[in-house]
Short mmCIF file of C-alpha atoms in Angstrom, two decimals:
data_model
loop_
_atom_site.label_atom_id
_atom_site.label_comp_id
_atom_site.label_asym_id
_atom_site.label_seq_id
_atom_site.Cartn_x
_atom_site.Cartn_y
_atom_site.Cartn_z
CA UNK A 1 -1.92 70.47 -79.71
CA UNK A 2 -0.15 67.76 -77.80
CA UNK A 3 -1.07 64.97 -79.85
CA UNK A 4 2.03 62.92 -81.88
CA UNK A 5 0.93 60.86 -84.75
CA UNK A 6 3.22 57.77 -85.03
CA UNK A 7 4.76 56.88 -88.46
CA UNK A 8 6.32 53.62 -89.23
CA UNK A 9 8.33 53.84 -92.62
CA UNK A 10 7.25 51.08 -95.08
CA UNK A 11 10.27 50.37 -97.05
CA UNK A 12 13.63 50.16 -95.34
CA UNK A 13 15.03 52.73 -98.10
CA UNK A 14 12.65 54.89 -96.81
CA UNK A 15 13.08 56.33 -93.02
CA UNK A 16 10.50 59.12 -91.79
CA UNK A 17 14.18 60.66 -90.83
CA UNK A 18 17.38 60.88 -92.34
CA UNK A 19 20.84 62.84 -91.47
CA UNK A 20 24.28 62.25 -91.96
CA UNK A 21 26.60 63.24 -89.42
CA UNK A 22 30.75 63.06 -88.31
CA UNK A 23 31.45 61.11 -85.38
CA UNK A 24 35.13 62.41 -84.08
CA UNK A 25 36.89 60.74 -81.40
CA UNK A 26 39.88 62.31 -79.66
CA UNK A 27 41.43 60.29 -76.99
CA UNK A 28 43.47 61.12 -74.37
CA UNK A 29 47.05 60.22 -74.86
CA UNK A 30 48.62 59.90 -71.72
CA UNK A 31 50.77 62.78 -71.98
CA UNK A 32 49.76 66.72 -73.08
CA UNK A 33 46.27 66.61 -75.18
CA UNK A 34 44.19 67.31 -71.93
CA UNK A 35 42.66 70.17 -73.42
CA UNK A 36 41.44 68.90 -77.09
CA UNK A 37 41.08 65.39 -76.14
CA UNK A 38 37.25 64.59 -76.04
CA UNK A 39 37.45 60.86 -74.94
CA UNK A 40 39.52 58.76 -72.18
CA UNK A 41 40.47 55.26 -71.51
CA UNK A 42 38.41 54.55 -68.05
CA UNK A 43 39.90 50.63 -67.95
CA UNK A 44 43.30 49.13 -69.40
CA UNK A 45 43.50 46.18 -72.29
CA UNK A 46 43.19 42.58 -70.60
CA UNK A 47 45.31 39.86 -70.91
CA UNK A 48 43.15 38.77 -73.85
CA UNK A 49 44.87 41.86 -75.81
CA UNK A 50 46.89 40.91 -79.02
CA UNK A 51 47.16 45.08 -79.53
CA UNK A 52 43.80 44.94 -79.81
CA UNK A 53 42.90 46.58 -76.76
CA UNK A 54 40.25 43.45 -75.23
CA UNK A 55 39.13 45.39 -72.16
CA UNK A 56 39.74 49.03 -73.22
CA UNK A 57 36.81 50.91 -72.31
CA UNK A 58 36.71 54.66 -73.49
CA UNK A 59 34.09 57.14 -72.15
CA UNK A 60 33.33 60.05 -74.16
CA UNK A 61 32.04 63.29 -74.97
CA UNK A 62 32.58 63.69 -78.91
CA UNK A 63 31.73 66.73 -81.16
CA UNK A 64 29.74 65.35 -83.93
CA UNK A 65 29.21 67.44 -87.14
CA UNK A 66 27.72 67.98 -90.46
CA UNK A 67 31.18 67.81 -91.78
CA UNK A 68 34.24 66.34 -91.96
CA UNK A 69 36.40 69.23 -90.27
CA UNK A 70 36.10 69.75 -86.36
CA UNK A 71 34.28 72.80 -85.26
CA UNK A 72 36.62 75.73 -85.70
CA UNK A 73 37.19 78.51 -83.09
CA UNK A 74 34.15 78.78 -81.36
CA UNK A 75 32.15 77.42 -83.83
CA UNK A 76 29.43 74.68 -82.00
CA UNK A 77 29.32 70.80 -83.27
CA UNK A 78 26.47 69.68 -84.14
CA UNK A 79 25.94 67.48 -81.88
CA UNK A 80 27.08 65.41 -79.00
CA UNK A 81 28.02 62.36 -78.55
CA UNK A 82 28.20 60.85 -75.08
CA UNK A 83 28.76 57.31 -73.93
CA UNK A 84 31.35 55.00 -73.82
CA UNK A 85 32.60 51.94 -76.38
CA UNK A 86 35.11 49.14 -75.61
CA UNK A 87 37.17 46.41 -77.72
CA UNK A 88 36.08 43.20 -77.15
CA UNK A 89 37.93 40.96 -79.86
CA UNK A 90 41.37 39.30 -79.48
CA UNK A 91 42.59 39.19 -83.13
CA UNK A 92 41.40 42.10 -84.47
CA UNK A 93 40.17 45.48 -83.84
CA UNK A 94 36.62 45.05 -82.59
CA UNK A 95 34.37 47.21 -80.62
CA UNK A 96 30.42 48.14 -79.16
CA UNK A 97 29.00 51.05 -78.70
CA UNK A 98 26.15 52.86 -76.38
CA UNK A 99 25.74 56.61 -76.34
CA UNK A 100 23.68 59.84 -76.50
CA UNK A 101 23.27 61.77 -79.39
CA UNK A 102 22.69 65.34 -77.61
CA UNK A 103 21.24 68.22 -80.25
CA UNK A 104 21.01 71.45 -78.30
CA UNK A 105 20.55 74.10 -81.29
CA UNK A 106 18.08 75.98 -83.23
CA UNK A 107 17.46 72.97 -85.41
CA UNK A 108 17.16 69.88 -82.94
CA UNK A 109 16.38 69.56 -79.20
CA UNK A 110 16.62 66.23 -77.56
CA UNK A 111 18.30 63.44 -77.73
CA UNK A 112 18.90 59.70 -80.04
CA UNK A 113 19.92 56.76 -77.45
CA UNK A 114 22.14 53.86 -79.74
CA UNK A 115 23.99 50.86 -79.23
CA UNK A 116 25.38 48.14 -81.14
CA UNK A 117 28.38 46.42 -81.70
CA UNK A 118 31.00 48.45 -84.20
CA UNK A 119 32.17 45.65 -86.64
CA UNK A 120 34.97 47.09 -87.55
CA UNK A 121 36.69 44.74 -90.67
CA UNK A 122 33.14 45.45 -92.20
CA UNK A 123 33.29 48.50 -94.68
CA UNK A 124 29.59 49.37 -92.93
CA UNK A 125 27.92 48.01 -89.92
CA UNK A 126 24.34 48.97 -88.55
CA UNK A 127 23.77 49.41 -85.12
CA UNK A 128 20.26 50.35 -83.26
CA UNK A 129 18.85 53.53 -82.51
CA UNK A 130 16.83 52.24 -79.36
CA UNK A 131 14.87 55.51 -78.74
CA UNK A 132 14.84 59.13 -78.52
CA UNK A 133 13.39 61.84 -76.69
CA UNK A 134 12.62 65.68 -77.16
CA UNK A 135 12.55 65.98 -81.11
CA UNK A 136 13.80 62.89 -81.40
CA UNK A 137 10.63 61.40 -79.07
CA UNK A 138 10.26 57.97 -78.91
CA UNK A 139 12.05 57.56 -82.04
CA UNK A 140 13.87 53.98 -83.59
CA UNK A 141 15.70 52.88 -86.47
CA UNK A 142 19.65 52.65 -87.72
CA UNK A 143 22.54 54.21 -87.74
CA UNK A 144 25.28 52.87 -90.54
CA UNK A 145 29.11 53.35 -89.75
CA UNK A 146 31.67 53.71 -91.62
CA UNK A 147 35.23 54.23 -91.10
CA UNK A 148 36.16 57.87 -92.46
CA UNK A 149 39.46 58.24 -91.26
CA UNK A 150 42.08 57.35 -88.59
CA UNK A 151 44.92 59.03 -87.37
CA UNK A 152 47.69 57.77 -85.42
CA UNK A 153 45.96 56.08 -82.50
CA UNK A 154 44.84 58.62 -80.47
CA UNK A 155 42.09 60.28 -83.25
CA UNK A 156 39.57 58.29 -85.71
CA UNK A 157 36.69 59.56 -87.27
CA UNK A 158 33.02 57.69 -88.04
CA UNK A 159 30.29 58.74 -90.53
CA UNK A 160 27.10 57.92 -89.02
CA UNK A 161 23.77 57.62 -91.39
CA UNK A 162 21.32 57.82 -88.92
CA UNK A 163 18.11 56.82 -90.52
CA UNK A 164 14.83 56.87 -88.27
CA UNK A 165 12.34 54.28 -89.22
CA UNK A 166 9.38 55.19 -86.27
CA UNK A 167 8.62 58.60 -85.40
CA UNK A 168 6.32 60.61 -83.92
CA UNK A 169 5.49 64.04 -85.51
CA UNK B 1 -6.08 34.21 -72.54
CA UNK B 2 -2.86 34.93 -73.68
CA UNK B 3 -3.42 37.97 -76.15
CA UNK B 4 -2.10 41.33 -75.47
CA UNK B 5 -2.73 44.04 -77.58
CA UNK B 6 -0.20 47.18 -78.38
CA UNK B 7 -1.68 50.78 -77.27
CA UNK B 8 0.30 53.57 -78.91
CA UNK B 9 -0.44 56.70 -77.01
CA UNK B 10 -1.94 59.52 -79.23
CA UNK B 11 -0.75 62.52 -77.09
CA UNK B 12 2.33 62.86 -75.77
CA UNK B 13 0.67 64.23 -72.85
CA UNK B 14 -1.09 60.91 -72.00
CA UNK B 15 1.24 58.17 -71.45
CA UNK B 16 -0.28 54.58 -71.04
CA UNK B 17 1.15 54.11 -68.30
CA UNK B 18 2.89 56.80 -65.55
CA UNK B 19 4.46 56.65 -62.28
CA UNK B 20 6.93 58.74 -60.02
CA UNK B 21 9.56 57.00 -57.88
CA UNK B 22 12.25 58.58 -56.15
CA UNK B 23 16.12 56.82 -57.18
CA UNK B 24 18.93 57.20 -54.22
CA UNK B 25 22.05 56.77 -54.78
CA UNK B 26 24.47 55.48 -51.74
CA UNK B 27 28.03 55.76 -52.99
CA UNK B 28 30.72 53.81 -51.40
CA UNK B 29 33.21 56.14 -49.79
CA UNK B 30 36.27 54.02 -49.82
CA UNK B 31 35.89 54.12 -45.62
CA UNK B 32 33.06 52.86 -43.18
CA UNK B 33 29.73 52.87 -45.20
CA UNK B 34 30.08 49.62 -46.81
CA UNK B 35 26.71 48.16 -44.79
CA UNK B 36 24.95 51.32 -46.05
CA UNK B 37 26.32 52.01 -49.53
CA UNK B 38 24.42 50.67 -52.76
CA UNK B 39 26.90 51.66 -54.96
CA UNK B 40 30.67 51.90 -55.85
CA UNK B 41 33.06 53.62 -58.25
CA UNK B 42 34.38 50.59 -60.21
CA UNK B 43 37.13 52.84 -62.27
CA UNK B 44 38.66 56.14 -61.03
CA UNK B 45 38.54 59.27 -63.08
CA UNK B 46 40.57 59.41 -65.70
CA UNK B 47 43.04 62.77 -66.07
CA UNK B 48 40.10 64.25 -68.56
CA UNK B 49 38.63 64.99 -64.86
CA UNK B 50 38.77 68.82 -63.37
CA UNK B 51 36.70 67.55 -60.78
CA UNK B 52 34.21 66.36 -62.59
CA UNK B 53 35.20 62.86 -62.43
CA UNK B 54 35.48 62.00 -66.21
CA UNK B 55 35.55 58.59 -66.72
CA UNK B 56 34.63 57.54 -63.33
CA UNK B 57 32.11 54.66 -63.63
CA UNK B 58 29.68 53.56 -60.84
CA UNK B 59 27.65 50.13 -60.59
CA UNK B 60 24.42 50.10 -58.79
CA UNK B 61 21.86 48.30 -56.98
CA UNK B 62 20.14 51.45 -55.66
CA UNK B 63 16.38 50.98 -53.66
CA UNK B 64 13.57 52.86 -55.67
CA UNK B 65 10.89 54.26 -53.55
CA UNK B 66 7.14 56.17 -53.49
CA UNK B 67 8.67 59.09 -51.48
CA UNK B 68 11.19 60.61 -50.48
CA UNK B 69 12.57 59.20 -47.47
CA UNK B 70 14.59 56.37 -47.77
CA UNK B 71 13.18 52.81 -46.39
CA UNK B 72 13.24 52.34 -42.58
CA UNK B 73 14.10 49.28 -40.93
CA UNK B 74 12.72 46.07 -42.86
CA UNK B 75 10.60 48.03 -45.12
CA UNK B 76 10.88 47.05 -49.03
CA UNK B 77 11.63 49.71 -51.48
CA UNK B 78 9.17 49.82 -54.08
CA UNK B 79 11.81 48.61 -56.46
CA UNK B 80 15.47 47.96 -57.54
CA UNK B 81 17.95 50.17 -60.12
CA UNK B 82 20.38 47.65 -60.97
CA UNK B 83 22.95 48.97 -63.67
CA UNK B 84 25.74 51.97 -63.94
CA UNK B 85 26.38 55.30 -64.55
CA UNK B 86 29.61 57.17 -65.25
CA UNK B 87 30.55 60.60 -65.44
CA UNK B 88 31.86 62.44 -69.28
CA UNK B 89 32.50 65.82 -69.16
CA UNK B 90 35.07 67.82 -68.64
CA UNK B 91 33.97 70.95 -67.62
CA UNK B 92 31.13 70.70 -66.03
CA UNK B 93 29.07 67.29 -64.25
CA UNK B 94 27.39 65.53 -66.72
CA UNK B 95 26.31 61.80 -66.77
CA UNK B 96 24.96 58.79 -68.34
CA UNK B 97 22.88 56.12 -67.18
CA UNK B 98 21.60 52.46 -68.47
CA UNK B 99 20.09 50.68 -65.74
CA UNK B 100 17.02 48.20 -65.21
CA UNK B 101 13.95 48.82 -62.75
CA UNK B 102 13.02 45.80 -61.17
CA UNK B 103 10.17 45.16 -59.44
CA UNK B 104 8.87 42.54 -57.56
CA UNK B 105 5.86 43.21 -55.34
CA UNK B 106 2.00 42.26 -55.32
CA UNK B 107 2.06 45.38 -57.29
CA UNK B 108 4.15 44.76 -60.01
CA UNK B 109 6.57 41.78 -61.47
CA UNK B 110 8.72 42.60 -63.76
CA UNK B 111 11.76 44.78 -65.08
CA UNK B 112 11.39 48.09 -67.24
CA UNK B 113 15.10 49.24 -69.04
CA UNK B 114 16.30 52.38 -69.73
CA UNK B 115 19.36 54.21 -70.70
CA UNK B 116 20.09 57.42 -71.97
CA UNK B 117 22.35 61.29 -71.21
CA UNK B 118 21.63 62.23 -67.78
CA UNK B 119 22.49 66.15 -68.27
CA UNK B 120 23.13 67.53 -65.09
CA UNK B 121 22.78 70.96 -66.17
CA UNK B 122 18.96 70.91 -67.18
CA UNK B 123 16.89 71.16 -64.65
CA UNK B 124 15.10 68.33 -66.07
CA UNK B 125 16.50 65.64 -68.74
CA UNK B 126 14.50 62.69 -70.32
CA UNK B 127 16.34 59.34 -70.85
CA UNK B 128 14.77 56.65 -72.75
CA UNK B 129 12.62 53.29 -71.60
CA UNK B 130 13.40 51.27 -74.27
CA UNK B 131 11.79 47.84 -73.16
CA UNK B 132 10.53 45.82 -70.51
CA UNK B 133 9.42 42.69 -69.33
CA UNK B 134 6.46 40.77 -67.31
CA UNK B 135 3.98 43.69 -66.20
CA UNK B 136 6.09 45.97 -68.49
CA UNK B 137 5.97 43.74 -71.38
CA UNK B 138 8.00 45.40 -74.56
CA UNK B 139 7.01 48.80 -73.05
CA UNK B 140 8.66 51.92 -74.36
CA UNK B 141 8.80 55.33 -73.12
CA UNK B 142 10.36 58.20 -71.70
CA UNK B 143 11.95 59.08 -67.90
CA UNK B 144 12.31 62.44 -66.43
CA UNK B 145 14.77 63.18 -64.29
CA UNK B 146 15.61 65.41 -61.69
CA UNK B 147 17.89 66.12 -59.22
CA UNK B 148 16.15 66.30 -55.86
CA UNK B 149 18.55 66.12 -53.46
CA UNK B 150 22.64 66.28 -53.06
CA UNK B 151 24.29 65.47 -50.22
CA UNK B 152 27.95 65.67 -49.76
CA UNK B 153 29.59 63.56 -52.14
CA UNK B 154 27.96 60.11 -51.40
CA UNK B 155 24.07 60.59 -51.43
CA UNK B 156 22.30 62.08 -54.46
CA UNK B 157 18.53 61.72 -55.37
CA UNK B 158 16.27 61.74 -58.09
CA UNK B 159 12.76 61.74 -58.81
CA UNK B 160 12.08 59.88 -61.90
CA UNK B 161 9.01 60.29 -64.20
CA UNK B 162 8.26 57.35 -65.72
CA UNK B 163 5.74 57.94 -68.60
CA UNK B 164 5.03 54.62 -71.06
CA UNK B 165 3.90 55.72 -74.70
CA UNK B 166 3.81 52.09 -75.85
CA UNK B 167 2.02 49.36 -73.71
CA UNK B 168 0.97 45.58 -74.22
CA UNK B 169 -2.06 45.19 -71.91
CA UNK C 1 11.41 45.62 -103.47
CA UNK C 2 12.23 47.03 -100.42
CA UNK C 3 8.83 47.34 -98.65
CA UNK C 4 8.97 45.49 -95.29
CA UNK C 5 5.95 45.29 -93.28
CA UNK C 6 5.86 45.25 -89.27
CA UNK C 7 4.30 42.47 -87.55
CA UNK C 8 2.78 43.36 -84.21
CA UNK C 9 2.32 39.59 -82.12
CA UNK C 10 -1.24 40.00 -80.93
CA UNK C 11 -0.35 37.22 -78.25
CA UNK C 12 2.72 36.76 -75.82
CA UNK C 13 3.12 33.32 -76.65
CA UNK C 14 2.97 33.70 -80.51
CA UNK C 15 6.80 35.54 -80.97
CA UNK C 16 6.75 36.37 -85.06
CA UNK C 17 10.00 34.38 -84.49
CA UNK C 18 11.72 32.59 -82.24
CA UNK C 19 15.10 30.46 -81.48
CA UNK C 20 16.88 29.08 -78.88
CA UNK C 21 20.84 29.38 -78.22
CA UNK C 22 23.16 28.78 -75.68
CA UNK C 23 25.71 30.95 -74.62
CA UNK C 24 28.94 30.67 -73.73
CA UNK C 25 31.41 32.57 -71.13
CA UNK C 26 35.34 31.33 -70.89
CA UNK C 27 36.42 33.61 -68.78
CA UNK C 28 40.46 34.49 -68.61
CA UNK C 29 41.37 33.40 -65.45
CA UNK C 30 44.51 35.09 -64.78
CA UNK C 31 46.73 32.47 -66.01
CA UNK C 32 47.18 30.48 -68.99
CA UNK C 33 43.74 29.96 -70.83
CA UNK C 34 44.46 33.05 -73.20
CA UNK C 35 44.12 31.03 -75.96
CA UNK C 36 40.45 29.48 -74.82
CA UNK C 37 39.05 32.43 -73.09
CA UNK C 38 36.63 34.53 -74.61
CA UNK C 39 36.02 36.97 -71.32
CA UNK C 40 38.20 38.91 -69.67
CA UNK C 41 37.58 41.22 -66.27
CA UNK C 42 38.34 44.76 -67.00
CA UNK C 43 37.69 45.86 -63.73
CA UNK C 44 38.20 44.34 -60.53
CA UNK C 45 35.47 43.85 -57.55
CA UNK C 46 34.94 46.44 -55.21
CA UNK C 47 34.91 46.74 -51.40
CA UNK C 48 31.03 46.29 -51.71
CA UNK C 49 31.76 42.40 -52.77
CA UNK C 50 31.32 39.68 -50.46
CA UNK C 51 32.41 36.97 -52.75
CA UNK C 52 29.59 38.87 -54.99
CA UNK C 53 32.43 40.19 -57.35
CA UNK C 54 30.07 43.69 -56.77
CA UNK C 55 31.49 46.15 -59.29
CA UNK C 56 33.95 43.84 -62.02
CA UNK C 57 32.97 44.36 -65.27
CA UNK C 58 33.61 41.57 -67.81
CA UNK C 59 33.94 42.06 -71.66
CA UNK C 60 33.26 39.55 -73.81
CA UNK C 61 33.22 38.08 -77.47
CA UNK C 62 31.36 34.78 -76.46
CA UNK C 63 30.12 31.89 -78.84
CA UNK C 64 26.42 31.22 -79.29
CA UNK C 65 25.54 27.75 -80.19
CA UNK C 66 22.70 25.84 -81.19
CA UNK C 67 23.29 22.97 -78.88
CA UNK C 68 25.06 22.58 -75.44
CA UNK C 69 28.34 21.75 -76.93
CA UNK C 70 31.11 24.10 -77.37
CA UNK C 71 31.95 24.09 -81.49
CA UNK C 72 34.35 21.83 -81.96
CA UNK C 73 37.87 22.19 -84.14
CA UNK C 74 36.84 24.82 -87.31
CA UNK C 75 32.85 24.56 -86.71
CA UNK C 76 31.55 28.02 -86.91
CA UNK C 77 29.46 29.55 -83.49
CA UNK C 78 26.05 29.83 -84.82
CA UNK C 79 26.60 33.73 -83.76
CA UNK C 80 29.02 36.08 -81.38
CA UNK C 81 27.68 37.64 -78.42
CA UNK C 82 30.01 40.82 -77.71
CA UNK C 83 29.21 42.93 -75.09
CA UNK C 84 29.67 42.99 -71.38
CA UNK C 85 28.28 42.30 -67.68
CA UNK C 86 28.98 43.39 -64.71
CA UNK C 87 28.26 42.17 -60.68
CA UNK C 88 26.20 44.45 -58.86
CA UNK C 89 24.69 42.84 -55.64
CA UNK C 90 26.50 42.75 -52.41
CA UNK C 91 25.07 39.83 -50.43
CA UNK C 92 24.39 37.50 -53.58
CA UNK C 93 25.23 36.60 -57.17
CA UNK C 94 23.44 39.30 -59.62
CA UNK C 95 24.14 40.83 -62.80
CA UNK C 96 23.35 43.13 -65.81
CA UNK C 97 24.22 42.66 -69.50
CA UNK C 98 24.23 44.70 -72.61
CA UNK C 99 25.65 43.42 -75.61
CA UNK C 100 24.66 42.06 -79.82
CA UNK C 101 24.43 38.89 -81.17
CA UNK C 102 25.53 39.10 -84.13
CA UNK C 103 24.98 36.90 -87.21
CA UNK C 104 27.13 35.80 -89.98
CA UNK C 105 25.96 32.96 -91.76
CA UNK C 106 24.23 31.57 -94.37
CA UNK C 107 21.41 31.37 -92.36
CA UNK C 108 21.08 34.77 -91.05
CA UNK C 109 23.51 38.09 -90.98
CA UNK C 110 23.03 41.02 -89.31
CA UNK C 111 22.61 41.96 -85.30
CA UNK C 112 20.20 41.53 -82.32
CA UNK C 113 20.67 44.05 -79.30
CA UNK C 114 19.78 42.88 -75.84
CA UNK C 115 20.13 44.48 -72.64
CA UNK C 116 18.64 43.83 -68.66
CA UNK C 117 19.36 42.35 -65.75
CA UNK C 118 19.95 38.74 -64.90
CA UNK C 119 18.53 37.83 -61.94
CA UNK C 120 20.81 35.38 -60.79
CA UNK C 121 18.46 33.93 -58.20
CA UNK C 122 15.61 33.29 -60.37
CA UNK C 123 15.17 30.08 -62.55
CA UNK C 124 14.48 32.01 -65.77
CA UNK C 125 14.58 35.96 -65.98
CA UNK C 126 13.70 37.96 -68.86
CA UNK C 127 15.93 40.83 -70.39
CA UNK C 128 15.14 43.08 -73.53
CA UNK C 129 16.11 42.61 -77.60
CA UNK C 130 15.81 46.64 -77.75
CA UNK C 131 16.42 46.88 -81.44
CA UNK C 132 18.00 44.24 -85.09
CA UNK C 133 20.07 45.03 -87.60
CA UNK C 134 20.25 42.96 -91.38
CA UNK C 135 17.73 40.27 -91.15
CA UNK C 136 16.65 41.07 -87.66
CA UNK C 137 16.10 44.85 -88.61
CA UNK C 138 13.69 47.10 -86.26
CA UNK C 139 13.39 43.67 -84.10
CA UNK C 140 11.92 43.82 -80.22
CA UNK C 141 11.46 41.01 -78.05
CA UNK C 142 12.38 39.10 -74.99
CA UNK C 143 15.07 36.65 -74.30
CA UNK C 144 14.64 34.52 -71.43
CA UNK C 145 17.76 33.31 -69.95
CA UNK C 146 18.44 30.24 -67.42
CA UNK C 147 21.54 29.40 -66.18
CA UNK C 148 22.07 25.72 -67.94
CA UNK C 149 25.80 25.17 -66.23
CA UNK C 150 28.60 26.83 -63.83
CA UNK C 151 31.69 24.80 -63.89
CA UNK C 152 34.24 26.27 -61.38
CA UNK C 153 34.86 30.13 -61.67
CA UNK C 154 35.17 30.49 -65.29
CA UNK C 155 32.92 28.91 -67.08
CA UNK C 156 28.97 29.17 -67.23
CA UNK C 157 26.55 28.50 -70.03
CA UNK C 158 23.07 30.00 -70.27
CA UNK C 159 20.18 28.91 -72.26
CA UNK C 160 18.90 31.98 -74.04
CA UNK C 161 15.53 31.99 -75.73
CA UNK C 162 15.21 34.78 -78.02
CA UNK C 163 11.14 36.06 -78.88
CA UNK C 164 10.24 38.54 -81.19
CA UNK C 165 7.29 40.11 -80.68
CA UNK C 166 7.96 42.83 -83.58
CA UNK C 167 9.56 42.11 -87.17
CA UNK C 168 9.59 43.61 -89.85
CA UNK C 169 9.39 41.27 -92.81
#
């Protein structure tokens, strides 16, 4: 009853998992968003900064959805994401990434650990999913970004196609 | 001589490879305990905090040991956690950890890394092993965590379950 | 088209592939080498440093190169490393990395994602490639470091020699 069989997809346009999810980042803006901000600047931009932020390094705690809209009322994301990203680039906008995708509903239990770096003057960039645990056990593969939307400088919005290319079942 | 071959564990219930050891945490607290403490809060919380200490990120080099008790006198630990946590959540305390093992007895040579949520509501929460080197050669697997001991606001133990799914032996 | 098949090494010193680059770290050094840094310290050292820098955390966008030599005028790094380290050893020199190399040539594009500890006090010391992007997709391996120069406080190059011990190809 215990046993896990592990797959290990055969064509790269063909993960053993697939889901599409809204990554939405609301950062604390100094000032009066204490109670819907979902992220916060732990570190200042360096010297290295050309408004760039070099340095900046955000921890969060993001609702992630099926989506595009934010969870409405008491409606529950679903997911979330926690971990932290930074800038790290002096002439552009730049970042990298390492978080927790937590699933705590009917559908999912457990979690997807990912990092990479967030290229962000490419349209998509791939970064890893390094492993997973609970229904996610032991699990690898990629997850594809893509810029959906930014708002002012305090909210920006990623679509994430996680697709899992070892799994257990 | 220098083959190695890749077990995949069939059962989730039957890791490769297992072992318990027992993380302590010695937190710097800003005063006297600077010959004692392993650790230190390298940002402060950010205003996302309610006492929770959002944003707050801690680097460690924290002993590892077989039991409980901490080393006495010129005893080794059985290994090292070298890496950081920080705290994410508003509302409640809530974690995340990436951090190497390193070990470096007769026993074992070698490091093991993992990173991954630590939810400090569950009783228990896996994180992910998502390689290692020397004895731990490209292992994988899963750590469960626990919270086995609190103690003011500077000493906090875990017991960690390390179970390896994927082994080179 | 898109069928890639995974190739296990069935020997540690048979990597599937292999290459050796050096890596670079200009750190800012609080004055006027904005333009030639590629590091910058986004924290600063705790009380736990003697002289150990225990606790700063360094971001970084650093050139990889093929040989020893910085690139010179408009040559191209043969990749980026972006990610960060931090100190985190009281009584001597010791830290812990995370970050991608990432690829943009004609050579190669896509991303390699490392993370571990460097064991400052050891000749070589091994950290983890925990996952690839592009042509390095679903990669794991090892990449053994050495420390190949340390001029003054802001510069250092390490040799890096990147194994794979699982492609997909």
């Amino acid at each position: 009853a215990h046993g896990r069989r592990k797959l290990v997809s055969s064509a790269n346009d063909e993960p053993c998992k697939k889901m599409t999810l809204y990554y939405h980042d609301i950062l604390y803006d100094g000032g009066n968003n204490t109670a819907n901000a979902t992220s916060a600047a732990a570190t200042e931009p360096t010297a290295l900064s050309n408004s760039t932020y070099f340095g900046m390094l955000v921890v969060f705690d993001d609702p992630m959805t099926k989506r595009k809209a934010l969870p409405v009322g008491n409606e529950l994301p679903t997911a979330r994401a926690q971990g932290f990203y930074f800038y790290d680039k002096k002439g552009s906008l730049n970042s990298w990434f390492a978080f927790s995708l937590v699933f705590n509903s009917t559908a999912y239990k457990g979690t997807l650990n990912l990092m990479g770096a967030d290229l962000m003057g490419e349209r998509t960039r791939d970064i890893s999913v390094v492993g997973g645990t609970g229904d996610f056990f032991m699990a690898r593969g990629i997850a594809t970004l893509r810029t959906d939307a930014m708002e002012g400088l305090y909210y920006f919005r990623l679509q994430m196609d996680i697709k899992l290319y070892e799994c257990y079942v």
